[in-house]
mmCIF file of C-alpha atoms and ligand atoms in Angstrom:
data_model
loop_
_atom_site.group_PDB
_atom_site.id
_atom_site.type_symbol
_atom_site.label_atom_id
_atom_site.label_comp_id
_atom_site.label_asym_id
_atom_site.label_seq_id
_atom_site.Cartn_x
_atom_site.Cartn_y
_atom_site.Cartn_z
ATOM 1 C CA MET Y 1248 0.000 0.000 0.000
ATOM 2 C CA LYS Y 1249 1.375 3.392 -1.031
ATOM 3 C CA ARG Y 1250 1.890 5.758 1.918
ATOM 4 C CA PRO Y 1251 1.906 9.514 1.329
ATOM 5 C CA LEU Y 1252 5.344 11.142 1.497
ATOM 6 C CA ILE Y 1253 5.552 14.453 3.326
ATOM 7 C CA ALA Y 1254 8.983 16.020 2.964
ATOM 8 C CA GLY Y 1255 10.382 19.259 4.336
ATOM 9 C CA ASN Y 1256 12.662 21.184 2.016
ATOM 10 C CA TRP Y 1257 14.596 23.477 4.320
ATOM 11 C CA LYS Y 1258 16.269 25.208 1.350
ATOM 12 C CA MET Y 1259 19.208 27.518 2.241
ATOM 13 C CA ASN Y 1260 18.157 28.167 5.838
ATOM 14 C CA LYS Y 1261 19.362 27.579 9.415
ATOM 15 C CA ASP Y 1262 22.728 27.398 11.089
ATOM 16 C CA LEU Y 1263 24.131 24.167 12.443
ATOM 17 C CA ALA Y 1264 22.689 24.489 15.945
ATOM 18 C CA SER Y 1265 19.195 25.404 14.758
ATOM 19 C CA ALA Y 1266 19.152 22.676 12.096
ATOM 20 C CA ARG Y 1267 20.080 20.162 14.769
ATOM 21 C CA LYS Y 1268 17.381 21.490 17.110
ATOM 22 C CA LEU Y 1269 14.714 21.511 14.408
ATOM 23 C CA ALA Y 1270 15.487 17.875 13.619
ATOM 24 C CA ALA Y 1271 15.465 16.886 17.286
ATOM 25 C CA ASP Y 1272 12.129 18.670 17.853
ATOM 26 C CA MET Y 1273 10.614 16.901 14.856
ATOM 27 C CA VAL Y 1274 11.781 13.511 16.092
ATOM 28 C CA GLY Y 1275 9.914 14.123 19.365
ATOM 29 C CA LEU Y 1276 6.762 15.530 17.784
ATOM 30 C CA LEU Y 1277 6.448 12.973 15.011
ATOM 31 C CA ALA Y 1278 7.304 9.802 16.945
ATOM 32 C CA GLY Y 1279 4.774 7.077 16.290
ATOM 33 C CA VAL Y 1280 3.461 8.441 12.986
ATOM 34 C CA GLU Y 1281 3.134 5.499 10.628
ATOM 35 C CA GLN Y 1282 0.475 6.391 8.079
ATOM 36 C CA VAL Y 1283 2.753 8.893 6.399
ATOM 37 C CA GLU Y 1284 6.379 8.629 5.306
ATOM 38 C CA ILE Y 1285 8.341 11.649 6.512
ATOM 39 C CA ALA Y 1286 11.579 13.149 5.196
ATOM 40 C CA VAL Y 1287 13.614 16.280 5.861
ATOM 41 C CA CYS Y 1288 16.021 17.864 3.395
ATOM 42 C CA PRO Y 1289 18.478 20.230 5.087
ATOM 43 C CA ALA Y 1290 21.366 22.052 3.423
ATOM 44 C CA PHE Y 1291 24.354 19.843 2.492
ATOM 45 C CA VAL Y 1292 26.515 21.087 5.358
ATOM 46 C CA HIS Y 1293 23.835 20.142 7.901
ATOM 47 C CA LEU Y 1294 23.074 16.676 6.545
ATOM 48 C CA GLN Y 1295 25.378 14.806 8.842
ATOM 49 C CA ALA Y 1296 24.246 16.576 12.016
ATOM 50 C CA VAL Y 1297 20.602 16.043 11.082
ATOM 51 C CA ALA Y 1298 21.342 12.397 10.245
ATOM 52 C CA GLU Y 1299 22.599 11.922 13.800
ATOM 53 C CA GLN Y 1300 19.440 13.464 15.265
ATOM 54 C CA ILE Y 1301 16.986 11.422 13.206
ATOM 55 C CA LYS Y 1302 18.861 8.133 13.489
ATOM 56 C CA ASP Y 1303 16.476 5.337 14.538
ATOM 57 C CA SER Y 1304 13.442 7.615 14.068
ATOM 58 C CA ASN Y 1305 10.636 7.479 11.499
ATOM 59 C CA ILE Y 1306 12.120 10.469 9.637
ATOM 60 C CA ALA Y 1307 14.208 9.872 6.522
ATOM 61 C CA LEU Y 1308 16.980 12.121 5.254
ATOM 62 C CA GLY Y 1309 17.000 13.846 1.892
ATOM 63 C CA ALA Y 1310 19.317 16.245 0.073
ATOM 64 C CA GLN Y 1311 18.278 19.203 -2.066
ATOM 65 C CA ASP Y 1312 20.381 18.433 -5.143
ATOM 66 C CA CYS Y 1313 23.451 16.527 -6.282
ATOM 67 C CA TYR Y 1314 25.779 16.291 -9.264
ATOM 68 C CA TRP Y 1315 25.206 13.839 -12.113
ATOM 69 C CA GLN Y 1316 28.683 12.282 -12.182
ATOM 70 C CA GLY Y 1317 30.647 10.163 -9.734
ATOM 71 C CA ASP Y 1318 33.983 10.992 -8.060
ATOM 72 C CA GLY Y 1319 36.192 13.290 -10.076
ATOM 73 C CA ALA Y 1320 37.338 16.805 -10.832
ATOM 74 C CA PHE Y 1321 34.065 18.661 -10.227
ATOM 75 C CA THR Y 1322 35.014 21.370 -7.768
ATOM 76 C CA GLY Y 1323 32.219 22.388 -5.456
ATOM 77 C CA GLU Y 1324 29.859 19.573 -6.369
ATOM 78 C CA ILE Y 1325 28.448 16.715 -4.255
ATOM 79 C CA SER Y 1326 27.834 13.237 -5.660
ATOM 80 C CA ALA Y 1327 24.848 10.973 -5.095
ATOM 81 C CA ALA Y 1328 27.209 8.329 -3.691
ATOM 82 C CA MET Y 1329 28.441 10.800 -1.059
ATOM 83 C CA LEU Y 1330 24.848 11.474 -0.065
ATOM 84 C CA ALA Y 1331 24.067 7.769 0.163
ATOM 85 C CA ASP Y 1332 27.192 7.297 2.268
ATOM 86 C CA ILE Y 1333 25.998 9.713 4.968
ATOM 87 C CA GLY Y 1334 22.544 8.211 5.149
ATOM 88 C CA CYS Y 1335 20.396 10.054 2.607
ATOM 89 C CA GLU Y 1336 17.495 8.185 1.108
ATOM 90 C CA TYR Y 1337 15.992 10.951 -1.034
ATOM 91 C CA VAL Y 1338 17.397 13.664 -3.299
ATOM 92 C CA ILE Y 1339 15.297 16.535 -4.637
ATOM 93 C CA ILE Y 1340 16.117 17.047 -8.309
ATOM 94 C CA GLY Y 1341 15.022 19.843 -10.639
ATOM 95 C CA HIS Y 1342 13.534 22.094 -7.979
ATOM 96 C CA SER Y 1343 12.139 25.238 -9.572
ATOM 97 C CA GLU Y 1344 14.808 27.315 -7.844
ATOM 98 C CA ARG Y 1345 17.455 25.174 -9.527
ATOM 99 C CA ARG Y 1346 15.665 25.447 -12.858
ATOM 100 C CA HIS Y 1347 14.953 29.176 -12.716
ATOM 101 C CA VAL Y 1348 17.644 30.652 -10.446
ATOM 102 C CA MET Y 1349 20.555 28.346 -11.323
ATOM 103 C CA GLY Y 1350 19.449 27.751 -14.902
ATOM 104 C CA GLU Y 1351 19.230 23.955 -14.884
ATOM 105 C CA GLY Y 1352 17.594 22.447 -17.953
ATOM 106 C CA ASP Y 1353 15.682 19.241 -18.597
ATOM 107 C CA GLU Y 1354 18.680 17.302 -19.902
ATOM 108 C CA LEU Y 1355 20.864 17.983 -16.861
ATOM 109 C CA ILE Y 1356 17.943 17.186 -14.582
ATOM 110 C CA ASN Y 1357 17.452 13.848 -16.332
ATOM 111 C CA TRP Y 1358 21.137 12.974 -15.915
ATOM 112 C CA LYS Y 1359 20.832 13.727 -12.203
ATOM 113 C CA VAL Y 1360 17.688 11.594 -11.828
ATOM 114 C CA CYS Y 1361 19.503 8.690 -13.544
ATOM 115 C CA LYS Y 1362 22.566 9.038 -11.318
ATOM 116 C CA VAL Y 1363 20.523 9.243 -8.118
ATOM 117 C CA LEU Y 1364 18.762 6.017 -9.081
ATOM 118 C CA SER Y 1365 21.891 4.193 -10.128
ATOM 119 C CA ASP Y 1366 23.519 5.096 -6.798
ATOM 120 C CA GLY Y 1367 20.600 3.572 -4.905
ATOM 121 C CA LEU Y 1368 18.803 6.738 -3.784
ATOM 122 C CA ARG Y 1369 15.272 7.900 -4.501
ATOM 123 C CA PRO Y 1370 14.818 11.072 -6.549
ATOM 124 C CA ILE Y 1371 12.031 13.568 -5.933
ATOM 125 C CA LEU Y 1372 11.664 15.077 -9.398
ATOM 126 C CA CYS Y 1373 10.114 18.565 -9.272
ATOM 127 C CA VAL Y 1374 7.993 19.824 -12.147
ATOM 128 C CA GLY Y 1375 5.742 22.833 -12.567
ATOM 129 C CA GLU Y 1376 4.833 25.884 -14.577
ATOM 130 C CA THR Y 1377 5.636 29.545 -13.918
ATOM 131 C CA LEU Y 1378 2.921 32.179 -13.532
ATOM 132 C CA ASP Y 1379 3.587 33.383 -17.071
ATOM 133 C CA GLU Y 1380 3.205 29.846 -18.413
ATOM 134 C CA ARG Y 1381 -0.062 29.346 -16.530
ATOM 135 C CA GLU Y 1382 -1.420 32.656 -17.814
ATOM 136 C CA ARG Y 1383 -0.468 31.696 -21.363
ATOM 137 C CA ASP Y 1384 -2.371 28.468 -20.826
ATOM 138 C CA ILE Y 1385 0.651 26.249 -21.468
ATOM 139 C CA THR Y 1386 0.719 24.458 -18.104
ATOM 140 C CA GLU Y 1387 -0.019 21.139 -19.802
ATOM 141 C CA PRO Y 1388 2.827 21.161 -22.353
ATOM 142 C CA VAL Y 1389 5.307 22.537 -19.807
ATOM 143 C CA VAL Y 1390 4.509 19.898 -17.180
ATOM 144 C CA THR Y 1391 4.412 17.190 -19.844
ATOM 145 C CA ARG Y 1392 7.882 18.203 -20.995
ATOM 146 C CA HIS Y 1393 9.269 18.292 -17.441
ATOM 147 C CA VAL Y 1394 7.927 14.807 -16.688
ATOM 148 C CA THR Y 1395 8.834 13.235 -20.024
ATOM 149 C CA ALA Y 1396 12.318 14.730 -20.241
ATOM 150 C CA GLY Y 1397 13.024 14.191 -16.537
ATOM 151 C CA LEU Y 1398 12.279 10.460 -16.785
ATOM 152 C CA LEU Y 1399 13.929 9.855 -20.159
ATOM 153 C CA ASN Y 1400 15.719 6.500 -20.526
ATOM 154 C CA LEU Y 1401 14.375 5.062 -17.276
ATOM 155 C CA SER Y 1402 12.876 1.593 -17.027
ATOM 156 C CA ALA Y 1403 9.506 0.990 -15.360
ATOM 157 C CA GLU Y 1404 11.414 -0.662 -12.510
ATOM 158 C CA GLU Y 1405 13.474 2.484 -11.947
ATOM 159 C CA VAL Y 1406 10.513 4.823 -12.243
ATOM 160 C CA ARG Y 1407 8.822 2.992 -9.376
ATOM 161 C CA ARG Y 1408 11.438 4.525 -7.060
ATOM 162 C CA VAL Y 1409 10.801 8.076 -8.245
ATOM 163 C CA THR Y 1410 8.522 10.565 -6.513
ATOM 164 C CA ILE Y 1411 7.203 13.447 -8.604
ATOM 165 C CA ALA Y 1412 6.592 16.790 -6.907
ATOM 166 C CA TYR Y 1413 4.222 19.112 -8.733
ATOM 167 C CA GLU Y 1414 5.266 22.585 -7.621
ATOM 168 C CA PRO Y 1415 3.621 25.420 -9.555
ATOM 169 C CA VAL Y 1416 6.307 28.111 -9.425
ATOM 170 C CA TRP Y 1417 3.739 30.846 -8.759
ATOM 171 C CA ALA Y 1418 2.718 29.099 -5.539
ATOM 172 C CA ILE Y 1419 6.202 28.685 -4.058
ATOM 173 C CA GLY Y 1420 6.913 30.985 -1.137
ATOM 174 C CA THR Y 1421 4.154 33.350 -2.253
ATOM 175 C CA GLY Y 1422 1.365 32.289 0.094
ATOM 176 C CA LYS Y 1423 -0.701 31.501 -3.028
ATOM 177 C CA THR Y 1424 -1.639 27.843 -3.113
ATOM 178 C CA ALA Y 1425 -3.089 26.058 -6.088
ATOM 179 C CA THR Y 1426 -6.639 25.124 -5.174
ATOM 180 C CA PRO Y 1427 -6.967 21.437 -4.373
ATOM 181 C CA GLU Y 1428 -8.854 21.005 -7.671
ATOM 182 C CA GLN Y 1429 -6.208 22.865 -9.714
ATOM 183 C CA ALA Y 1430 -3.490 20.715 -8.180
ATOM 184 C CA ASN Y 1431 -5.476 17.520 -8.645
ATOM 185 C CA ASP Y 1432 -6.013 18.294 -12.342
ATOM 186 C CA VAL Y 1433 -2.272 18.597 -12.969
ATOM 187 C CA HIS Y 1434 -1.580 15.501 -10.875
ATOM 188 C CA ALA Y 1435 -4.083 13.611 -13.041
ATOM 189 C CA LEU Y 1436 -2.264 14.836 -16.149
ATOM 190 C CA ILE Y 1437 1.052 13.596 -14.704
ATOM 191 C CA ARG Y 1438 -0.495 10.243 -13.744
ATOM 192 C CA GLY Y 1439 -1.760 9.900 -17.323
ATOM 193 C CA ILE Y 1440 1.705 10.543 -18.770
ATOM 194 C CA LEU Y 1441 3.199 7.944 -16.415
ATOM 195 C CA ALA Y 1442 0.527 5.409 -17.379
ATOM 196 C CA GLU Y 1443 1.160 5.943 -21.066
ATOM 197 C CA LYS Y 1444 4.928 5.551 -20.716
ATOM 198 C CA PHE Y 1445 5.258 2.954 -17.981
ATOM 199 C CA GLY Y 1446 1.860 1.249 -17.662
ATOM 200 C CA SER Y 1447 -1.037 1.931 -15.364
ATOM 201 C CA ASP Y 1448 0.197 -0.284 -12.513
ATOM 202 C CA VAL Y 1449 3.463 1.619 -12.263
ATOM 203 C CA ALA Y 1450 1.644 4.952 -12.617
ATOM 204 C CA ALA Y 1451 -0.662 4.069 -9.739
ATOM 205 C CA GLU Y 1452 2.299 3.206 -7.498
ATOM 206 C CA ILE Y 1453 4.232 6.419 -8.058
ATOM 207 C CA ARG Y 1454 3.727 9.133 -5.485
ATOM 208 C CA ILE Y 1455 2.915 12.583 -6.787
ATOM 209 C CA GLN Y 1456 3.408 15.253 -4.151
ATOM 210 C CA TYR Y 1457 2.081 18.783 -4.246
ATOM 211 C CA GLY Y 1458 4.342 21.662 -3.219
ATOM 212 C CA GLY Y 1459 3.774 25.412 -3.021
ATOM 213 C CA SER Y 1460 2.701 27.226 0.161
ATOM 214 C CA VAL Y 1461 1.489 24.073 1.883
ATOM 215 C CA LYS Y 1462 0.488 25.109 5.412
ATOM 216 C CA PRO Y 1463 -1.290 23.518 8.380
ATOM 217 C CA ASP Y 1464 -4.567 25.155 7.326
ATOM 218 C CA ASN Y 1465 -4.625 24.040 3.675
ATOM 219 C CA VAL Y 1466 -2.989 20.616 3.795
ATOM 220 C CA LYS Y 1467 -6.157 18.686 4.583
ATOM 221 C CA GLY Y 1468 -7.991 19.929 1.494
ATOM 222 C CA LEU Y 1469 -5.028 19.160 -0.723
ATOM 223 C CA MET Y 1470 -4.485 15.682 0.708
ATOM 224 C CA ALA Y 1471 -8.175 14.871 0.276
ATOM 225 C CA GLN Y 1472 -7.716 14.933 -3.498
ATOM 226 C CA PRO Y 1473 -7.484 11.479 -5.038
ATOM 227 C CA GLN Y 1474 -4.343 12.188 -7.089
ATOM 228 C CA ILE Y 1475 -2.318 13.894 -4.326
ATOM 229 C CA ASP Y 1476 0.036 11.519 -2.524
ATOM 230 C CA GLY Y 1477 1.971 13.841 -0.279
ATOM 231 C CA ALA Y 1478 3.494 17.266 0.060
ATOM 232 C CA LEU Y 1479 6.854 18.944 -0.448
ATOM 233 C CA VAL Y 1480 6.878 21.701 2.137
ATOM 234 C CA GLY Y 1481 9.182 24.724 2.164
ATOM 235 C CA GLY Y 1482 8.580 27.566 4.629
ATOM 236 C CA ALA Y 1483 6.259 25.648 6.940
ATOM 237 C CA SER Y 1484 8.851 22.894 7.375
ATOM 238 C CA LEU Y 1485 11.168 25.345 9.144
ATOM 239 C CA LYS Y 1486 8.917 25.294 12.212
ATOM 240 C CA ALA Y 1487 8.586 21.959 13.980
ATOM 241 C CA ASN Y 1488 5.032 22.666 15.157
ATOM 242 C CA ASP Y 1489 3.771 23.620 11.715
ATOM 243 C CA PHE Y 1490 5.443 20.631 10.111
ATOM 244 C CA GLU Y 1491 3.904 18.376 12.748
ATOM 245 C CA LYS Y 1492 0.425 19.717 11.919
ATOM 246 C CA ILE Y 1493 1.041 19.131 8.221
ATOM 247 C CA VAL Y 1494 2.255 15.569 8.753
ATOM 248 C CA LYS Y 1495 -0.737 14.874 11.016
ATOM 249 C CA TYR Y 1496 -3.189 16.410 8.521
ATOM 250 C CA HIS Y 1497 -5.703 13.626 9.046
ATOM 251 C CA ALA Y 1498 -5.911 14.255 12.812
HETATM 252 P P1 LIG P 837 6.940 26.903 0.146
HETATM 253 O O1 LIG P 837 6.211 25.830 0.921
HETATM 254 O O2 LIG P 837 7.737 27.822 1.008
HETATM 255 O O3 LIG P 837 6.027 27.614 -0.809
HETATM 256 O O4 LIG P 837 8.035 26.130 -0.754
HETATM 257 C C1 LIG P 837 7.640 25.076 -1.545
HETATM 258 C C2 LIG P 837 8.831 24.415 -2.103
HETATM 259 O O5 LIG P 837 9.506 24.956 -2.946
HETATM 260 C C3 LIG P 837 9.185 23.086 -1.575
HETATM 261 O O6 LIG P 837 10.180 22.495 -2.346
#
C-alpha cells in the first residue's frame, strides 16, 4: 500500500545548531506516525548533524540536489554516492529554484535523476509551470515536458522509485496555493503521462506530491484529493510545530 510522502525542504536556511534542534524537535513531535512517510532535506553542510538526530526515528533524510557524475574533478559539487554514504534516502532534483535561479535544464535534470537512481537513492523530481506559463495556458505542455524529459531513458522498474513533486512556481513561497482542484487536475495529467509511458500499474504506485505554500490550514484539502500523494513543504517545514500539523493532517 502506497503511503503519502511528506517532505520538508529546508532550502538555504538555518545554522548548524538550529538545524540540529529543528530535527530533534521533529523527532519528538512525530514519533509514532506510521500512516505517512516523513523526510527532511536540510542544506548539504547540515546533513550529517541532522542524520545523527533522526537516526532510529521514522524520519528519513533527503538532500536538495546533487551532481550527475561520480567521483572526479568537479570542484564544489556533491555526488549521489556521497549522499548515500551519509545516510540520505531521497534527493530533490530539478527544484524550480534550480531550474529558474541556477538555470538547470531538462537534460541535466534527467542525468541527475539517472545518477541518483543508479547510486541507490530515490529522486524527488520537481515539475511545474511559472505564472507566465499558466497565464499563457501552457501548463499542460510545460509539465508534460518536465515529466517526459526528466524520466527519459528510465525503465519501469526504476521509475517505481521516483517521486514526482508538482510545484507550480507561482505558488512557491508566495502564500498563493493552487486550489486542491487545480493541483489535482495537474496531478491527473502527470499520472496519465506515467501510465502511457510505464503502464497503469506503475503509474498508480508512483507518489505525486504537491508543493507550493502548503500550510497547516490548507494541507487537509489538498491531501483529500485522489491524485495527491503527499506534500513537499518549504517555509512551513522550518517550524517543527507547523510541520507536525502538516504531517498529522488527518488528525
Ligand atoms: P513553500 O512551501 O515555502 O512555498 O516552498 C515550496 C517548495 O519549494 C518546496 O520544495
